[in-house]
Amino acid sequence: MEALSFGFMQRALITCVVVCAVAPLAGAFVVQRRQSLIGDGIGHVAFAGVGLAFLTGTSPLLGAMAMAIIAAVVLFRLERRGRLGGDLSLALIFYGGIALGYLFSQRAGGGLNSVVGFLFGSPNNISWSEVAAITALCAAVAIVVTALYGPLVSISFDEAAARVSGVPTDAVMLALTVVVALIVVGGMQALGVLLIAGMMVVPVAAASQLARSYRSTMLGASAVGVLSAVVGVLVAYYADASTGASIVLTAIACYILATGLRAVRRRYPVQGG
């Protein structure tokens, strides 16, 4: 295929596939806990980290990671201590992150133009070293989710029962929040901080329409993420469109298709023999 003969397309495809395969793994737990917007909140603060990195002349990846992890910890502490409602906590992070990101980038002299690629993604500009760093982040996420799968399932379905049974719910929830932050940082160059949260949620919503178990929902969501990444990257290349937007819209199309198939399956159930 002509598109994949170019190095920048190879890097874009690898990065997007890795990110979109891993993001739904953590997203499945976030969706189950009805915290689908947490990725957006952390992403906005990661944007502030990018702006701060431009201002100080450091790595945008490191700046975003530092701010995203801080946001994850602060949000976790606010919610667990009950000092602020979940919606209010997210609102403060949303608006504060965007305001700080723009302020820092403007002070750096580039205004919003210098960070627009981090807002909406710019996978065609990723280097091989950045591909390696993003892949390492996603691998760490996959390892943590696999290692904590049992406790994460427990707190996602019934946190009170999990606590009574001896699950360290606070530690597990903090780990999940930090994992979401790592996904946001890993995916910001591929899909952008404003779109990466969509790949934590939409593939899960699509897979849940047809899956028969929680594990199959997670695996199906990861498969939807990979399919969306491949189709989205190729569509973006041939249609000269935004890669991040193409990927998320492909995932939404998968959700619509899955919803239709579920309706058909309910209307015309397969008769078992």
PDB file of N, CA, C and O in Angstrom, residues 11-83:
ATOM      1  N   ARG A  11       5.199   5.478  11.250  1.00  0.00           N
ATOM      2  CA  ARG A  11       5.261   5.916  12.652  1.00  0.00           C
ATOM      3  C   ARG A  11       3.872   6.290  13.161  1.00  0.00           C
ATOM      4  O   ARG A  11       3.507   5.970  14.301  1.00  0.00           O
ATOM      5  N   ALA A  12       3.094   6.966  12.330  1.00  0.00           N
ATOM      6  CA  ALA A  12       1.744   7.369  12.731  1.00  0.00           C
ATOM      7  C   ALA A  12       0.870   6.149  12.991  1.00  0.00           C
ATOM      8  O   ALA A  12       0.136   6.094  13.991  1.00  0.00           O
ATOM      9  N   LEU A  13       0.959   5.165  12.099  1.00  0.00           N
ATOM     10  CA  LEU A  13       0.116   3.980  12.241  1.00  0.00           C
ATOM     11  C   LEU A  13       0.482   3.183  13.489  1.00  0.00           C
ATOM     12  O   LEU A  13      -0.404   2.773  14.258  1.00  0.00           O
ATOM     13  N   ILE A  14       1.772   2.976  13.712  1.00  0.00           N
ATOM     14  CA  ILE A  14       2.206   2.219  14.892  1.00  0.00           C
ATOM     15  C   ILE A  14       1.749   2.916  16.171  1.00  0.00           C
ATOM     16  O   ILE A  14       1.189   2.296  17.078  1.00  0.00           O
ATOM     17  N   THR A  15       1.978   4.216  16.230  1.00  0.00           N
ATOM     18  CA  THR A  15       1.615   4.976  17.430  1.00  0.00           C
ATOM     19  C   THR A  15       0.118   4.932  17.687  1.00  0.00           C
ATOM     20  O   THR A  15      -0.329   4.665  18.811  1.00  0.00           O
ATOM     21  N   CYS A  16      -0.668   5.176  16.664  1.00  0.00           N
ATOM     22  CA  CYS A  16      -2.126   5.213  16.835  1.00  0.00           C
ATOM     23  C   CYS A  16      -2.680   3.836  17.197  1.00  0.00           C
ATOM     24  O   CYS A  16      -3.587   3.731  18.033  1.00  0.00           O
ATOM     25  N   VAL A  17      -2.147   2.790  16.577  1.00  0.00           N
ATOM     26  CA  VAL A  17      -2.613   1.438  16.882  1.00  0.00           C
ATOM     27  C   VAL A  17      -2.314   1.081  18.337  1.00  0.00           C
ATOM     28  O   VAL A  17      -3.164   0.549  19.059  1.00  0.00           O
ATOM     29  N   VAL A  18      -1.095   1.371  18.781  1.00  0.00           N
ATOM     30  CA  VAL A  18      -0.711   1.051  20.162  1.00  0.00           C
ATOM     31  C   VAL A  18      -1.585   1.811  21.156  1.00  0.00           C
ATOM     32  O   VAL A  18      -2.119   1.232  22.117  1.00  0.00           O
ATOM     33  N   VAL A  19      -1.740   3.102  20.929  1.00  0.00           N
ATOM     34  CA  VAL A  19      -2.540   3.924  21.845  1.00  0.00           C
ATOM     35  C   VAL A  19      -3.998   3.474  21.866  1.00  0.00           C
ATOM     36  O   VAL A  19      -4.604   3.308  22.934  1.00  0.00           O
ATOM     37  N   CYS A  20      -4.568   3.249  20.694  1.00  0.00           N
ATOM     38  CA  CYS A  20      -5.988   2.917  20.605  1.00  0.00           C
ATOM     39  C   CYS A  20      -6.283   1.485  21.045  1.00  0.00           C
ATOM     40  O   CYS A  20      -7.433   1.154  21.371  1.00  0.00           O
ATOM     41  N   ALA A  21      -5.268   0.635  21.058  1.00  0.00           N
ATOM     42  CA  ALA A  21      -5.454  -0.720  21.569  1.00  0.00           C
ATOM     43  C   ALA A  21      -5.475  -0.734  23.089  1.00  0.00           C
ATOM     44  O   ALA A  21      -6.213  -1.508  23.717  1.00  0.00           O
ATOM     45  N   VAL A  22      -4.676   0.132  23.708  1.00  0.00           N
ATOM     46  CA  VAL A  22      -4.519   0.130  25.168  1.00  0.00           C
ATOM     47  C   VAL A  22      -5.539   1.029  25.866  1.00  0.00           C
ATOM     48  O   VAL A  22      -6.029   0.689  26.953  1.00  0.00           O
ATOM     49  N   ALA A  23      -5.883   2.168  25.257  1.00  0.00           N
ATOM     50  CA  ALA A  23      -6.786   3.118  25.915  1.00  0.00           C
ATOM     51  C   ALA A  23      -8.102   2.496  26.388  1.00  0.00           C
ATOM     52  O   ALA A  23      -8.545   2.764  27.509  1.00  0.00           O
ATOM     53  N   PRO A  24      -8.756   1.628  25.583  1.00  0.00           N
ATOM     54  CA  PRO A  24     -10.024   1.052  26.062  1.00  0.00           C
ATOM     55  C   PRO A  24      -9.871   0.096  27.235  1.00  0.00           C
ATOM     56  O   PRO A  24     -10.852  -0.175  27.935  1.00  0.00           O
ATOM     57  N   LEU A  25      -8.669  -0.437  27.462  1.00  0.00           N
ATOM     58  CA  LEU A  25      -8.474  -1.367  28.572  1.00  0.00           C
ATOM     59  C   LEU A  25      -8.728  -0.670  29.904  1.00  0.00           C
ATOM     60  O   LEU A  25      -9.387  -1.214  30.790  1.00  0.00           O
ATOM     61  N   ALA A  26      -8.183   0.533  30.044  1.00  0.00           N
ATOM     62  CA  ALA A  26      -8.475   1.323  31.246  1.00  0.00           C
ATOM     63  C   ALA A  26      -9.853   1.967  31.135  1.00  0.00           C
ATOM     64  O   ALA A  26     -10.559   2.136  32.138  1.00  0.00           O
ATOM     65  N   GLY A  27     -10.239   2.329  29.913  1.00  0.00           N
ATOM     66  CA  GLY A  27     -11.532   2.965  29.711  1.00  0.00           C
ATOM     67  C   GLY A  27     -12.700   2.101  30.151  1.00  0.00           C
ATOM     68  O   GLY A  27     -13.731   2.618  30.589  1.00  0.00           O
ATOM     69  N   ALA A  28     -12.550   0.770  30.064  1.00  0.00           N
ATOM     70  CA  ALA A  28     -13.633  -0.123  30.466  1.00  0.00           C
ATOM     71  C   ALA A  28     -13.984   0.069  31.939  1.00  0.00           C
ATOM     72  O   ALA A  28     -15.162   0.065  32.317  1.00  0.00           O
ATOM     73  N   PHE A  29     -12.968   0.269  32.766  1.00  0.00           N
ATOM     74  CA  PHE A  29     -13.218   0.471  34.196  1.00  0.00           C
ATOM     75  C   PHE A  29     -13.762   1.875  34.466  1.00  0.00           C
ATOM     76  O   PHE A  29     -14.623   2.054  35.328  1.00  0.00           O
ATOM     77  N   VAL A  30     -13.264   2.844  33.724  1.00  0.00           N
ATOM     78  CA  VAL A  30     -13.740   4.217  33.886  1.00  0.00           C
ATOM     79  C   VAL A  30     -15.213   4.318  33.508  1.00  0.00           C
ATOM     80  O   VAL A  30     -16.014   4.958  34.210  1.00  0.00           O
ATOM     81  N   VAL A  31     -15.594   3.671  32.410  1.00  0.00           N
ATOM     82  CA  VAL A  31     -16.985   3.693  31.972  1.00  0.00           C
ATOM     83  C   VAL A  31     -17.876   2.990  32.989  1.00  0.00           C
ATOM     84  O   VAL A  31     -18.965   3.477  33.324  1.00  0.00           O
ATOM     85  N   GLN A  32     -17.430   1.840  33.483  1.00  0.00           N
ATOM     86  CA  GLN A  32     -18.223   1.094  34.456  1.00  0.00           C
ATOM     87  C   GLN A  32     -18.464   1.907  35.724  1.00  0.00           C
ATOM     88  O   GLN A  32     -19.526   1.816  36.346  1.00  0.00           O
ATOM     89  N   ARG A  33     -17.502   2.744  36.103  1.00  0.00           N
ATOM     90  CA  ARG A  33     -17.629   3.570  37.300  1.00  0.00           C
ATOM     91  C   ARG A  33     -18.333   4.896  37.011  1.00  0.00           C
ATOM     92  O   ARG A  33     -18.425   5.756  37.870  1.00  0.00           O
ATOM     93  N   ARG A  34     -18.789   5.084  35.783  1.00  0.00           N
ATOM     94  CA  ARG A  34     -19.478   6.311  35.368  1.00  0.00           C
ATOM     95  C   ARG A  34     -18.588   7.539  35.566  1.00  0.00           C
ATOM     96  O   ARG A  34     -19.030   8.573  36.062  1.00  0.00           O
ATOM     97  N   GLN A  35     -17.326   7.395  35.173  1.00  0.00           N
ATOM     98  CA  GLN A  35     -16.379   8.506  35.252  1.00  0.00           C
ATOM     99  C   GLN A  35     -15.773   8.769  33.863  1.00  0.00           C
ATOM    100  O   GLN A  35     -14.579   8.993  33.733  1.00  0.00           O
ATOM    101  N   SER A  36     -16.623   8.737  32.858  1.00  0.00           N
ATOM    102  CA  SER A  36     -16.145   8.821  31.483  1.00  0.00           C
ATOM    103  C   SER A  36     -15.421  10.123  31.167  1.00  0.00           C
ATOM    104  O   SER A  36     -14.630  10.190  30.223  1.00  0.00           O
ATOM    105  N   LEU A  37     -15.674  11.180  31.933  1.00  0.00           N
ATOM    106  CA  LEU A  37     -15.064  12.476  31.642  1.00  0.00           C
ATOM    107  C   LEU A  37     -13.724  12.684  32.350  1.00  0.00           C
ATOM    108  O   LEU A  37     -13.096  13.728  32.175  1.00  0.00           O
ATOM    109  N   ILE A  38     -13.280  11.709  33.125  1.00  0.00           N
ATOM    110  CA  ILE A  38     -12.045  11.911  33.868  1.00  0.00           C
ATOM    111  C   ILE A  38     -10.848  12.073  32.932  1.00  0.00           C
ATOM    112  O   ILE A  38      -9.934  12.838  33.192  1.00  0.00           O
ATOM    113  N   GLY A  39     -10.871  11.367  31.809  1.00  0.00           N
ATOM    114  CA  GLY A  39      -9.780  11.502  30.842  1.00  0.00           C
ATOM    115  C   GLY A  39      -9.722  12.897  30.249  1.00  0.00           C
ATOM    116  O   GLY A  39      -8.643  13.443  30.015  1.00  0.00           O
ATOM    117  N   ASP A  40     -10.904  13.483  30.005  1.00  0.00           N
ATOM    118  CA  ASP A  40     -10.945  14.854  29.494  1.00  0.00           C
ATOM    119  C   ASP A  40     -10.350  15.825  30.506  1.00  0.00           C
ATOM    120  O   ASP A  40      -9.586  16.721  30.150  1.00  0.00           O
ATOM    121  N   GLY A  41     -10.726  15.652  31.778  1.00  0.00           N
ATOM    122  CA  GLY A  41     -10.220  16.552  32.809  1.00  0.00           C
ATOM    123  C   GLY A  41      -8.709  16.493  32.911  1.00  0.00           C
ATOM    124  O   GLY A  41      -8.026  17.525  32.945  1.00  0.00           O
ATOM    125  N   ILE A  42      -8.170  15.281  32.953  1.00  0.00           N
ATOM    126  CA  ILE A  42      -6.717  15.126  33.049  1.00  0.00           C
ATOM    127  C   ILE A  42      -6.048  15.621  31.773  1.00  0.00           C
ATOM    128  O   ILE A  42      -4.961  16.212  31.807  1.00  0.00           O
ATOM    129  N   GLY A  43      -6.695  15.411  30.638  1.00  0.00           N
ATOM    130  CA  GLY A  43      -6.131  15.876  29.365  1.00  0.00           C
ATOM    131  C   GLY A  43      -5.976  17.379  29.311  1.00  0.00           C
ATOM    132  O   GLY A  43      -5.002  17.903  28.763  1.00  0.00           O
ATOM    133  N   HIS A  44      -6.931  18.094  29.894  1.00  0.00           N
ATOM    134  CA  HIS A  44      -6.836  19.556  29.902  1.00  0.00           C
ATOM    135  C   HIS A  44      -5.641  20.026  30.725  1.00  0.00           C
ATOM    136  O   HIS A  44      -4.978  21.003  30.371  1.00  0.00           O
ATOM    137  N   VAL A  45      -5.358  19.324  31.822  1.00  0.00           N
ATOM    138  CA  VAL A  45      -4.198  19.699  32.623  1.00  0.00           C
ATOM    139  C   VAL A  45      -2.907  19.295  31.918  1.00  0.00           C
ATOM    140  O   VAL A  45      -1.892  19.989  32.012  1.00  0.00           O
ATOM    141  N   ALA A  46      -2.936  18.183  31.195  1.00  0.00           N
ATOM    142  CA  ALA A  46      -1.771  17.797  30.401  1.00  0.00           C
ATOM    143  C   ALA A  46      -1.453  18.875  29.375  1.00  0.00           C
ATOM    144  O   ALA A  46      -0.284  19.155  29.081  1.00  0.00           O
ATOM    145  N   PHE A  47      -2.499  19.491  28.845  1.00  0.00           N
ATOM    146  CA  PHE A  47      -2.309  20.604  27.921  1.00  0.00           C
ATOM    147  C   PHE A  47      -1.570  21.758  28.591  1.00  0.00           C
ATOM    148  O   PHE A  47      -0.705  22.405  27.996  1.00  0.00           O
ATOM    149  N   ALA A  48      -1.895  22.002  29.869  1.00  0.00           N
ATOM    150  CA  ALA A  48      -1.170  23.029  30.617  1.00  0.00           C
ATOM    151  C   ALA A  48       0.296  22.651  30.747  1.00  0.00           C
ATOM    152  O   ALA A  48       1.185  23.510  30.684  1.00  0.00           O
ATOM    153  N   GLY A  49       0.579  21.358  30.923  1.00  0.00           N
ATOM    154  CA  GLY A  49       1.959  20.899  30.997  1.00  0.00           C
ATOM    155  C   GLY A  49       2.711  21.108  29.703  1.00  0.00           C
ATOM    156  O   GLY A  49       3.905  21.438  29.700  1.00  0.00           O
ATOM    157  N   VAL A  50       2.021  20.945  28.576  1.00  0.00           N
ATOM    158  CA  VAL A  50       2.644  21.200  27.272  1.00  0.00           C
ATOM    159  C   VAL A  50       3.005  22.676  27.145  1.00  0.00           C
ATOM    160  O   VAL A  50       4.105  23.036  26.713  1.00  0.00           O
ATOM    161  N   GLY A  51       2.050  23.537  27.522  1.00  0.00           N
ATOM    162  CA  GLY A  51       2.324  24.972  27.456  1.00  0.00           C
ATOM    163  C   GLY A  51       3.478  25.370  28.358  1.00  0.00           C
ATOM    164  O   GLY A  51       4.334  26.180  27.980  1.00  0.00           O
ATOM    165  N   LEU A  52       3.537  24.796  29.552  1.00  0.00           N
ATOM    166  CA  LEU A  52       4.628  25.088  30.483  1.00  0.00           C
ATOM    167  C   LEU A  52       5.966  24.605  29.925  1.00  0.00           C
ATOM    168  O   LEU A  52       6.994  25.272  30.084  1.00  0.00           O
ATOM    169  N   ALA A  53       5.948  23.472  29.229  1.00  0.00           N
ATOM    170  CA  ALA A  53       7.171  22.951  28.630  1.00  0.00           C
ATOM    171  C   ALA A  53       7.690  23.892  27.540  1.00  0.00           C
ATOM    172  O   ALA A  53       8.901  24.129  27.434  1.00  0.00           O
ATOM    173  N   PHE A  54       6.781  24.432  26.732  1.00  0.00           N
ATOM    174  CA  PHE A  54       7.197  25.406  25.723  1.00  0.00           C
ATOM    175  C   PHE A  54       7.777  26.662  26.373  1.00  0.00           C
ATOM    176  O   PHE A  54       8.739  27.240  25.871  1.00  0.00           O
ATOM    177  N   LEU A  55       7.182  27.054  27.492  1.00  0.00           N
ATOM    178  CA  LEU A  55       7.644  28.256  28.179  1.00  0.00           C
ATOM    179  C   LEU A  55       9.031  28.062  28.778  1.00  0.00           C
ATOM    180  O   LEU A  55       9.862  28.970  28.765  1.00  0.00           O
ATOM    181  N   THR A  56       9.293  26.868  29.300  1.00  0.00           N
ATOM    182  CA  THR A  56      10.564  26.607  29.981  1.00  0.00           C
ATOM    183  C   THR A  56      11.602  25.947  29.086  1.00  0.00           C
ATOM    184  O   THR A  56      12.738  25.728  29.509  1.00  0.00           O
ATOM    185  N   GLY A  57      11.207  25.598  27.863  1.00  0.00           N
ATOM    186  CA  GLY A  57      12.149  24.982  26.937  1.00  0.00           C
ATOM    187  C   GLY A  57      12.456  23.526  27.240  1.00  0.00           C
ATOM    188  O   GLY A  57      13.521  23.016  26.888  1.00  0.00           O
ATOM    189  N   THR A  58      11.524  22.826  27.885  1.00  0.00           N
ATOM    190  CA  THR A  58      11.721  21.415  28.196  1.00  0.00           C
ATOM    191  C   THR A  58      10.872  20.542  27.279  1.00  0.00           C
ATOM    192  O   THR A  58      10.176  21.046  26.399  1.00  0.00           O
ATOM    193  N   SER A  59      10.897  19.236  27.500  1.00  0.00           N
ATOM    194  CA  SER A  59      10.161  18.292  26.664  1.00  0.00           C
ATOM    195  C   SER A  59       8.658  18.388  26.929  1.00  0.00           C
ATOM    196  O   SER A  59       8.220  18.269  28.085  1.00  0.00           O
ATOM    197  N   PRO A  60       7.844  18.580  25.880  1.00  0.00           N
ATOM    198  CA  PRO A  60       6.389  18.619  26.069  1.00  0.00           C
ATOM    199  C   PRO A  60       5.853  17.319  26.670  1.00  0.00           C
ATOM    200  O   PRO A  60       4.905  17.341  27.464  1.00  0.00           O
ATOM    201  N   LEU A  61       6.465  16.178  26.309  1.00  0.00           N
ATOM    202  CA  LEU A  61       6.024  14.895  26.836  1.00  0.00           C
ATOM    203  C   LEU A  61       6.217  14.831  28.348  1.00  0.00           C
ATOM    204  O   LEU A  61       5.324  14.416  29.098  1.00  0.00           O
ATOM    205  N   LEU A  62       7.384  15.295  28.812  1.00  0.00           N
ATOM    206  CA  LEU A  62       7.663  15.280  30.247  1.00  0.00           C
ATOM    207  C   LEU A  62       6.793  16.290  30.986  1.00  0.00           C
ATOM    208  O   LEU A  62       6.294  16.021  32.085  1.00  0.00           O
ATOM    209  N   GLY A  63       6.596  17.470  30.382  1.00  0.00           N
ATOM    210  CA  GLY A  63       5.749  18.480  31.007  1.00  0.00           C
ATOM    211  C   GLY A  63       4.318  17.994  31.148  1.00  0.00           C
ATOM    212  O   GLY A  63       3.690  18.167  32.199  1.00  0.00           O
ATOM    213  N   ALA A  64       3.814  17.376  30.089  1.00  0.00           N
ATOM    214  CA  ALA A  64       2.445  16.860  30.133  1.00  0.00           C
ATOM    215  C   ALA A  64       2.317  15.739  31.154  1.00  0.00           C
ATOM    216  O   ALA A  64       1.319  15.658  31.883  1.00  0.00           O
ATOM    217  N   MET A  65       3.332  14.866  31.224  1.00  0.00           N
ATOM    218  CA  MET A  65       3.274  13.748  32.167  1.00  0.00           C
ATOM    219  C   MET A  65       3.257  14.250  33.610  1.00  0.00           C
ATOM    220  O   MET A  65       2.466  13.776  34.439  1.00  0.00           O
ATOM    221  N   ALA A  66       4.113  15.207  33.908  1.00  0.00           N
ATOM    222  CA  ALA A  66       4.172  15.739  35.268  1.00  0.00           C
ATOM    223  C   ALA A  66       2.839  16.354  35.678  1.00  0.00           C
ATOM    224  O   ALA A  66       2.303  16.065  36.764  1.00  0.00           O
ATOM    225  N   MET A  67       2.269  17.185  34.819  1.00  0.00           N
ATOM    226  CA  MET A  67       1.014  17.858  35.146  1.00  0.00           C
ATOM    227  C   MET A  67      -0.154  16.876  35.189  1.00  0.00           C
ATOM    228  O   MET A  67      -1.056  17.002  36.019  1.00  0.00           O
ATOM    229  N   ALA A  68      -0.150  15.878  34.290  1.00  0.00           N
ATOM    230  CA  ALA A  68      -1.240  14.910  34.258  1.00  0.00           C
ATOM    231  C   ALA A  68      -1.250  14.052  35.516  1.00  0.00           C
ATOM    232  O   ALA A  68      -2.317  13.769  36.089  1.00  0.00           O
ATOM    233  N   ILE A  69      -0.082  13.641  35.968  1.00  0.00           N
ATOM    234  CA  ILE A  69      -0.012  12.827  37.187  1.00  0.00           C
ATOM    235  C   ILE A  69      -0.421  13.654  38.405  1.00  0.00           C
ATOM    236  O   ILE A  69      -1.130  13.172  39.299  1.00  0.00           O
ATOM    237  N   ILE A  70       0.019  14.915  38.446  1.00  0.00           N
ATOM    238  CA  ILE A  70      -0.406  15.798  39.538  1.00  0.00           C
ATOM    239  C   ILE A  70      -1.931  15.941  39.538  1.00  0.00           C
ATOM    240  O   ILE A  70      -2.584  15.863  40.584  1.00  0.00           O
ATOM    241  N   ALA A  71      -2.500  16.141  38.353  1.00  0.00           N
ATOM    242  CA  ALA A  71      -3.954  16.273  38.243  1.00  0.00           C
ATOM    243  C   ALA A  71      -4.654  15.001  38.703  1.00  0.00           C
ATOM    244  O   ALA A  71      -5.690  15.063  39.382  1.00  0.00           O
ATOM    245  N   ALA A  72      -4.093  13.841  38.326  1.00  0.00           N
ATOM    246  CA  ALA A  72      -4.689  12.565  38.720  1.00  0.00           C
ATOM    247  C   ALA A  72      -4.714  12.425  40.241  1.00  0.00           C
ATOM    248  O   ALA A  72      -5.729  12.029  40.828  1.00  0.00           O
ATOM    249  N   VAL A  73      -3.614  12.749  40.884  1.00  0.00           N
ATOM    250  CA  VAL A  73      -3.525  12.624  42.343  1.00  0.00           C
ATOM    251  C   VAL A  73      -4.455  13.615  43.034  1.00  0.00           C
ATOM    252  O   VAL A  73      -5.182  13.262  43.973  1.00  0.00           O
ATOM    253  N   VAL A  74      -4.448  14.867  42.567  1.00  0.00           N
ATOM    254  CA  VAL A  74      -5.306  15.898  43.178  1.00  0.00           C
ATOM    255  C   VAL A  74      -6.781  15.544  43.012  1.00  0.00           C
ATOM    256  O   VAL A  74      -7.572  15.634  43.962  1.00  0.00           O
ATOM    257  N   LEU A  75      -7.161  15.127  41.807  1.00  0.00           N
ATOM    258  CA  LEU A  75      -8.554  14.763  41.558  1.00  0.00           C
ATOM    259  C   LEU A  75      -8.969  13.586  42.435  1.00  0.00           C
ATOM    260  O   LEU A  75     -10.064  13.578  43.013  1.00  0.00           O
ATOM    261  N   PHE A  76      -8.094  12.613  42.550  1.00  0.00           N
ATOM    262  CA  PHE A  76      -8.382  11.452  43.393  1.00  0.00           C
ATOM    263  C   PHE A  76      -8.609  11.873  44.845  1.00  0.00           C
ATOM    264  O   PHE A  76      -9.579  11.459  45.490  1.00  0.00           O
ATOM    265  N   ARG A  77      -7.730  12.724  45.373  1.00  0.00           N
ATOM    266  CA  ARG A  77      -7.829  13.141  46.772  1.00  0.00           C
ATOM    267  C   ARG A  77      -9.092  13.982  47.014  1.00  0.00           C
ATOM    268  O   ARG A  77      -9.762  13.831  48.043  1.00  0.00           O
ATOM    269  N   LEU A  78      -9.427  14.846  46.062  1.00  0.00           N
ATOM    270  CA  LEU A  78     -10.630  15.669  46.225  1.00  0.00           C
ATOM    271  C   LEU A  78     -11.884  14.816  46.256  1.00  0.00           C
ATOM    272  O   LEU A  78     -12.786  15.024  47.074  1.00  0.00           O
ATOM    273  N   GLU A  79     -11.948  13.844  45.355  1.00  0.00           N
ATOM    274  CA  GLU A  79     -13.136  13.001  45.277  1.00  0.00           C
ATOM    275  C   GLU A  79     -13.239  12.063  46.475  1.00  0.00           C
ATOM    276  O   GLU A  79     -14.324  11.854  47.015  1.00  0.00           O
ATOM    277  N   ARG A  80     -12.120  11.489  46.909  1.00  0.00           N
ATOM    278  CA  ARG A  80     -12.168  10.515  47.997  1.00  0.00           C
ATOM    279  C   ARG A  80     -12.460  11.182  49.339  1.00  0.00           C
ATOM    280  O   ARG A  80     -13.081  10.582  50.209  1.00  0.00           O
ATOM    281  N   ARG A  81     -11.998  12.408  49.503  1.00  0.00           N
ATOM    282  CA  ARG A  81     -12.246  13.106  50.759  1.00  0.00           C
ATOM    283  C   ARG A  81     -13.583  13.830  50.780  1.00  0.00           C
ATOM    284  O   ARG A  81     -13.988  14.366  51.803  1.00  0.00           O
ATOM    285  N   GLY A  82     -14.228  13.880  49.622  1.00  0.00           N
ATOM    286  CA  GLY A  82     -15.549  14.479  49.571  1.00  0.00           C
ATOM    287  C   GLY A  82     -15.566  15.982  49.716  1.00  0.00           C
ATOM    288  O   GLY A  82     -16.594  16.570  50.043  1.00  0.00           O
ATOM    289  N   ARG A  83     -14.414  16.620  49.490  1.00  0.00           N
ATOM    290  CA  ARG A  83     -14.374  18.079  49.654  1.00  0.00           C
ATOM    291  C   ARG A  83     -15.032  18.807  48.484  1.00  0.00           C
ATOM    292  O   ARG A  83     -15.486  19.928  48.604  1.00  0.00           O
TER     293      ARG A  83
END
